[in-house]
Amino acid sequence: MRREAIRSFWDPASKLMRAVRRYQAARDKGGVLSVIQRKYWALNHLFWSTITQSEIHLNCRIAGGFRMPHPTGIIIHPDARIGPNCMIFHQVTLAGPVTLGGHVDIGTGAKILNGVTIGDHVTIGANAVVTSDVPSGVTVAGIPARIIARRPVQTEPETVPDETTLSP
């Protein structure tokens, strides 16, 4: 099952993301019917934004696999770019043209300020305030956020020839 799939009747995070995705699809399609679809999905987005008290702009760029386990109070700037398979908990603010890499997890109440770039496979602790760029494969926490842990970088395993492939 996809990470963004609607799992039950009351699944506000998935329904909010569906409204964003369908609005963007109708916008890109163009035509008379798409104008009606855009208006419908904009109203749908307004409803779910009100329910979740979140501000996720209809035109922000969010890659697939985006998760919001608790979608309350999430603010995402229209110029923010979010990579694949990111997870954002409640009360998170992405202020300004922030760029998130793939597989970024952002803890409750974290604030990422204007113009910051976050690398791939990064974990941002709860209530952290990120004021500078974060490299890939680290965990950051604190105010201002500092690196508290690094993940080992996985490299390609060396290929060692076995005895059957060696020539005499």
mmCIF file of C-alpha atoms in Angstrom, residues 22-159:
data_model
loop_
_atom_site.group_PDB
_atom_site.id
_atom_site.type_symbol
_atom_site.label_atom_id
_atom_site.label_comp_id
_atom_site.label_asym_id
_atom_site.label_seq_id
_atom_site.Cartn_x
_atom_site.Cartn_y
_atom_site.Cartn_z
ATOM 1 C CA ARG A 22 -5.318 16.378 -7.653
ATOM 2 C CA TYR A 23 -5.323 20.182 -7.800
ATOM 3 C CA GLN A 24 -1.828 20.127 -9.299
ATOM 4 C CA ALA A 25 -2.834 17.425 -11.811
ATOM 5 C CA ALA A 26 -5.859 19.481 -12.924
ATOM 6 C CA ARG A 27 -3.701 22.615 -13.164
ATOM 7 C CA ASP A 28 -1.169 20.832 -15.363
ATOM 8 C CA LYS A 29 -3.840 19.277 -17.593
ATOM 9 C CA GLY A 30 -5.474 22.547 -18.667
ATOM 10 C CA GLY A 31 -8.806 22.943 -20.416
ATOM 11 C CA VAL A 32 -12.354 23.864 -19.409
ATOM 12 C CA LEU A 33 -13.000 20.751 -17.314
ATOM 13 C CA SER A 34 -9.780 21.269 -15.397
ATOM 14 C CA VAL A 35 -10.971 24.730 -14.280
ATOM 15 C CA ILE A 36 -13.960 23.080 -12.585
ATOM 16 C CA GLN A 37 -11.745 20.349 -11.125
ATOM 17 C CA ARG A 38 -9.285 22.922 -9.772
ATOM 18 C CA LYS A 39 -12.099 24.790 -8.027
ATOM 19 C CA TYR A 40 -13.427 21.551 -6.511
ATOM 20 C CA TRP A 41 -10.003 20.455 -5.258
ATOM 21 C CA ALA A 42 -9.253 23.955 -3.942
ATOM 22 C CA LEU A 43 -12.451 23.805 -1.856
ATOM 23 C CA ASN A 44 -11.583 20.276 -0.745
ATOM 24 C CA HIS A 45 -8.120 21.541 0.239
ATOM 25 C CA LEU A 46 -9.671 24.428 2.181
ATOM 26 C CA PHE A 47 -11.877 22.000 4.120
ATOM 27 C CA TRP A 48 -9.023 19.649 5.072
ATOM 28 C CA SER A 49 -6.695 22.570 5.823
ATOM 29 C CA THR A 50 -9.299 23.898 8.241
ATOM 30 C CA ILE A 51 -9.777 20.491 9.870
ATOM 31 C CA THR A 52 -6.027 19.955 10.315
ATOM 32 C CA GLN A 53 -5.156 23.626 10.968
ATOM 33 C CA SER A 54 -2.303 23.187 8.467
ATOM 34 C CA GLU A 55 -1.065 25.483 5.720
ATOM 35 C CA ILE A 56 0.227 23.456 2.822
ATOM 36 C CA HIS A 57 0.081 25.596 -0.283
ATOM 37 C CA LEU A 58 -1.568 24.090 -3.355
ATOM 38 C CA ASN A 59 1.467 24.853 -5.517
ATOM 39 C CA CYS A 60 4.306 23.623 -3.290
ATOM 40 C CA ARG A 61 6.469 20.815 -4.676
ATOM 41 C CA ILE A 62 6.193 17.625 -2.646
ATOM 42 C CA ALA A 63 7.593 14.350 -3.976
ATOM 43 C CA GLY A 64 5.842 11.011 -3.481
ATOM 44 C CA GLY A 65 5.641 9.117 -0.225
ATOM 45 C CA PHE A 66 5.067 12.204 1.942
ATOM 46 C CA ARG A 67 3.697 11.361 5.423
ATOM 47 C CA MET A 68 2.118 13.457 8.144
ATOM 48 C CA PRO A 69 1.220 11.093 11.011
ATOM 49 C CA HIS A 70 -0.291 14.009 12.987
ATOM 50 C CA PRO A 71 -1.104 16.771 10.474
ATOM 51 C CA THR A 72 -2.053 19.464 12.994
ATOM 52 C CA GLY A 73 -0.400 22.857 12.624
ATOM 53 C CA ILE A 74 2.037 22.078 9.811
ATOM 54 C CA ILE A 75 3.109 25.171 7.864
ATOM 55 C CA ILE A 76 4.859 24.679 4.514
ATOM 56 C CA HIS A 77 5.959 27.710 2.508
ATOM 57 C CA PRO A 78 4.786 27.723 -1.166
ATOM 58 C CA ASP A 79 8.423 27.770 -2.377
ATOM 59 C CA ALA A 80 9.504 24.800 -0.243
ATOM 60 C CA ARG A 81 10.654 21.647 -2.040
ATOM 61 C CA ILE A 82 10.197 18.311 -0.299
ATOM 62 C CA GLY A 83 11.964 15.157 -1.489
ATOM 63 C CA PRO A 84 10.597 11.605 -1.614
ATOM 64 C CA ASN A 85 9.511 9.646 1.472
ATOM 65 C CA CYS A 86 9.731 12.498 3.961
ATOM 66 C CA MET A 87 7.815 12.467 7.231
ATOM 67 C CA ILE A 88 6.752 15.601 9.093
ATOM 68 C CA PHE A 89 5.131 15.544 12.533
ATOM 69 C CA HIS A 90 2.778 18.187 13.944
ATOM 70 C CA GLN A 91 3.574 21.856 14.571
ATOM 71 C CA VAL A 92 6.466 21.903 12.062
ATOM 72 C CA THR A 93 7.212 25.084 10.109
ATOM 73 C CA LEU A 94 9.156 25.252 6.843
ATOM 74 C CA ALA A 95 9.699 29.000 6.527
ATOM 75 C CA GLY A 96 10.779 30.204 3.111
ATOM 76 C CA PRO A 97 12.275 28.332 0.154
ATOM 77 C CA VAL A 98 13.529 25.340 2.155
ATOM 78 C CA THR A 99 14.764 22.250 0.288
ATOM 79 C CA LEU A 100 14.426 18.815 1.894
ATOM 80 C CA GLY A 101 16.257 15.823 0.441
ATOM 81 C CA GLY A 102 14.845 12.308 0.380
ATOM 82 C CA HIS A 103 13.935 10.334 3.495
ATOM 83 C CA VAL A 104 13.984 13.293 5.895
ATOM 84 C CA ASP A 105 12.142 12.885 9.217
ATOM 85 C CA ILE A 106 11.215 16.089 11.051
ATOM 86 C CA GLY A 107 10.200 15.885 14.716
ATOM 87 C CA THR A 108 7.366 17.693 16.429
ATOM 88 C CA GLY A 109 7.627 21.473 16.618
ATOM 89 C CA ALA A 110 10.799 21.803 14.551
ATOM 90 C CA LYS A 111 11.355 25.039 12.624
ATOM 91 C CA ILE A 112 13.421 25.154 9.447
ATOM 92 C CA LEU A 113 14.216 28.710 8.493
ATOM 93 C CA ASN A 114 14.575 30.544 5.190
ATOM 94 C CA GLY A 115 16.818 29.145 2.470
ATOM 95 C CA VAL A 116 18.107 26.071 4.315
ATOM 96 C CA THR A 117 18.945 22.887 2.400
ATOM 97 C CA ILE A 118 18.588 19.551 4.188
ATOM 98 C CA GLY A 119 20.424 16.513 2.760
ATOM 99 C CA ASP A 120 19.124 12.968 2.292
ATOM 100 C CA HIS A 121 18.482 10.572 5.200
ATOM 101 C CA VAL A 122 18.419 13.286 7.855
ATOM 102 C CA THR A 123 16.560 13.198 11.175
ATOM 103 C CA ILE A 124 15.644 16.526 12.770
ATOM 104 C CA GLY A 125 14.809 16.376 16.477
ATOM 105 C CA ALA A 126 11.698 17.740 18.128
ATOM 106 C CA ASN A 127 11.634 21.517 18.629
ATOM 107 C CA ALA A 128 14.921 21.979 16.758
ATOM 108 C CA VAL A 129 15.508 25.300 15.003
ATOM 109 C CA VAL A 130 17.509 24.708 11.828
ATOM 110 C CA THR A 131 19.281 27.878 10.715
ATOM 111 C CA SER A 132 21.980 26.477 8.410
ATOM 112 C CA ASP A 133 22.363 23.734 5.809
ATOM 113 C CA VAL A 134 22.431 20.128 7.041
ATOM 114 C CA PRO A 135 24.549 17.450 5.282
ATOM 115 C CA SER A 136 23.205 14.010 4.371
ATOM 116 C CA GLY A 137 23.073 11.147 6.844
ATOM 117 C CA VAL A 138 23.017 13.047 10.144
ATOM 118 C CA THR A 139 20.735 13.681 13.092
ATOM 119 C CA VAL A 140 20.382 17.265 14.286
ATOM 120 C CA ALA A 141 18.749 18.692 17.406
ATOM 121 C CA GLY A 142 18.763 21.794 19.573
ATOM 122 C CA ILE A 143 18.344 25.529 19.247
ATOM 123 C CA PRO A 144 20.108 26.276 16.969
ATOM 124 C CA ALA A 145 20.289 22.763 15.555
ATOM 125 C CA ARG A 146 23.638 20.990 15.792
ATOM 126 C CA ILE A 147 24.736 17.590 14.546
ATOM 127 C CA ILE A 148 24.402 15.041 17.335
ATOM 128 C CA ALA A 149 24.889 11.810 15.362
ATOM 129 C CA ARG A 150 26.144 10.607 11.990
ATOM 130 C CA ARG A 151 25.033 7.538 10.112
ATOM 131 C CA PRO A 152 27.710 5.446 8.459
ATOM 132 C CA VAL A 153 27.729 5.986 4.723
ATOM 133 C CA GLN A 154 26.928 2.798 2.868
ATOM 134 C CA THR A 155 29.294 2.106 0.016
ATOM 135 C CA GLU A 156 29.164 -0.445 -2.727
ATOM 136 C CA PRO A 157 30.495 -3.762 -1.479
ATOM 137 C CA GLU A 158 33.787 -4.705 -3.044
ATOM 138 C CA THR A 159 33.479 -7.511 -5.518
#
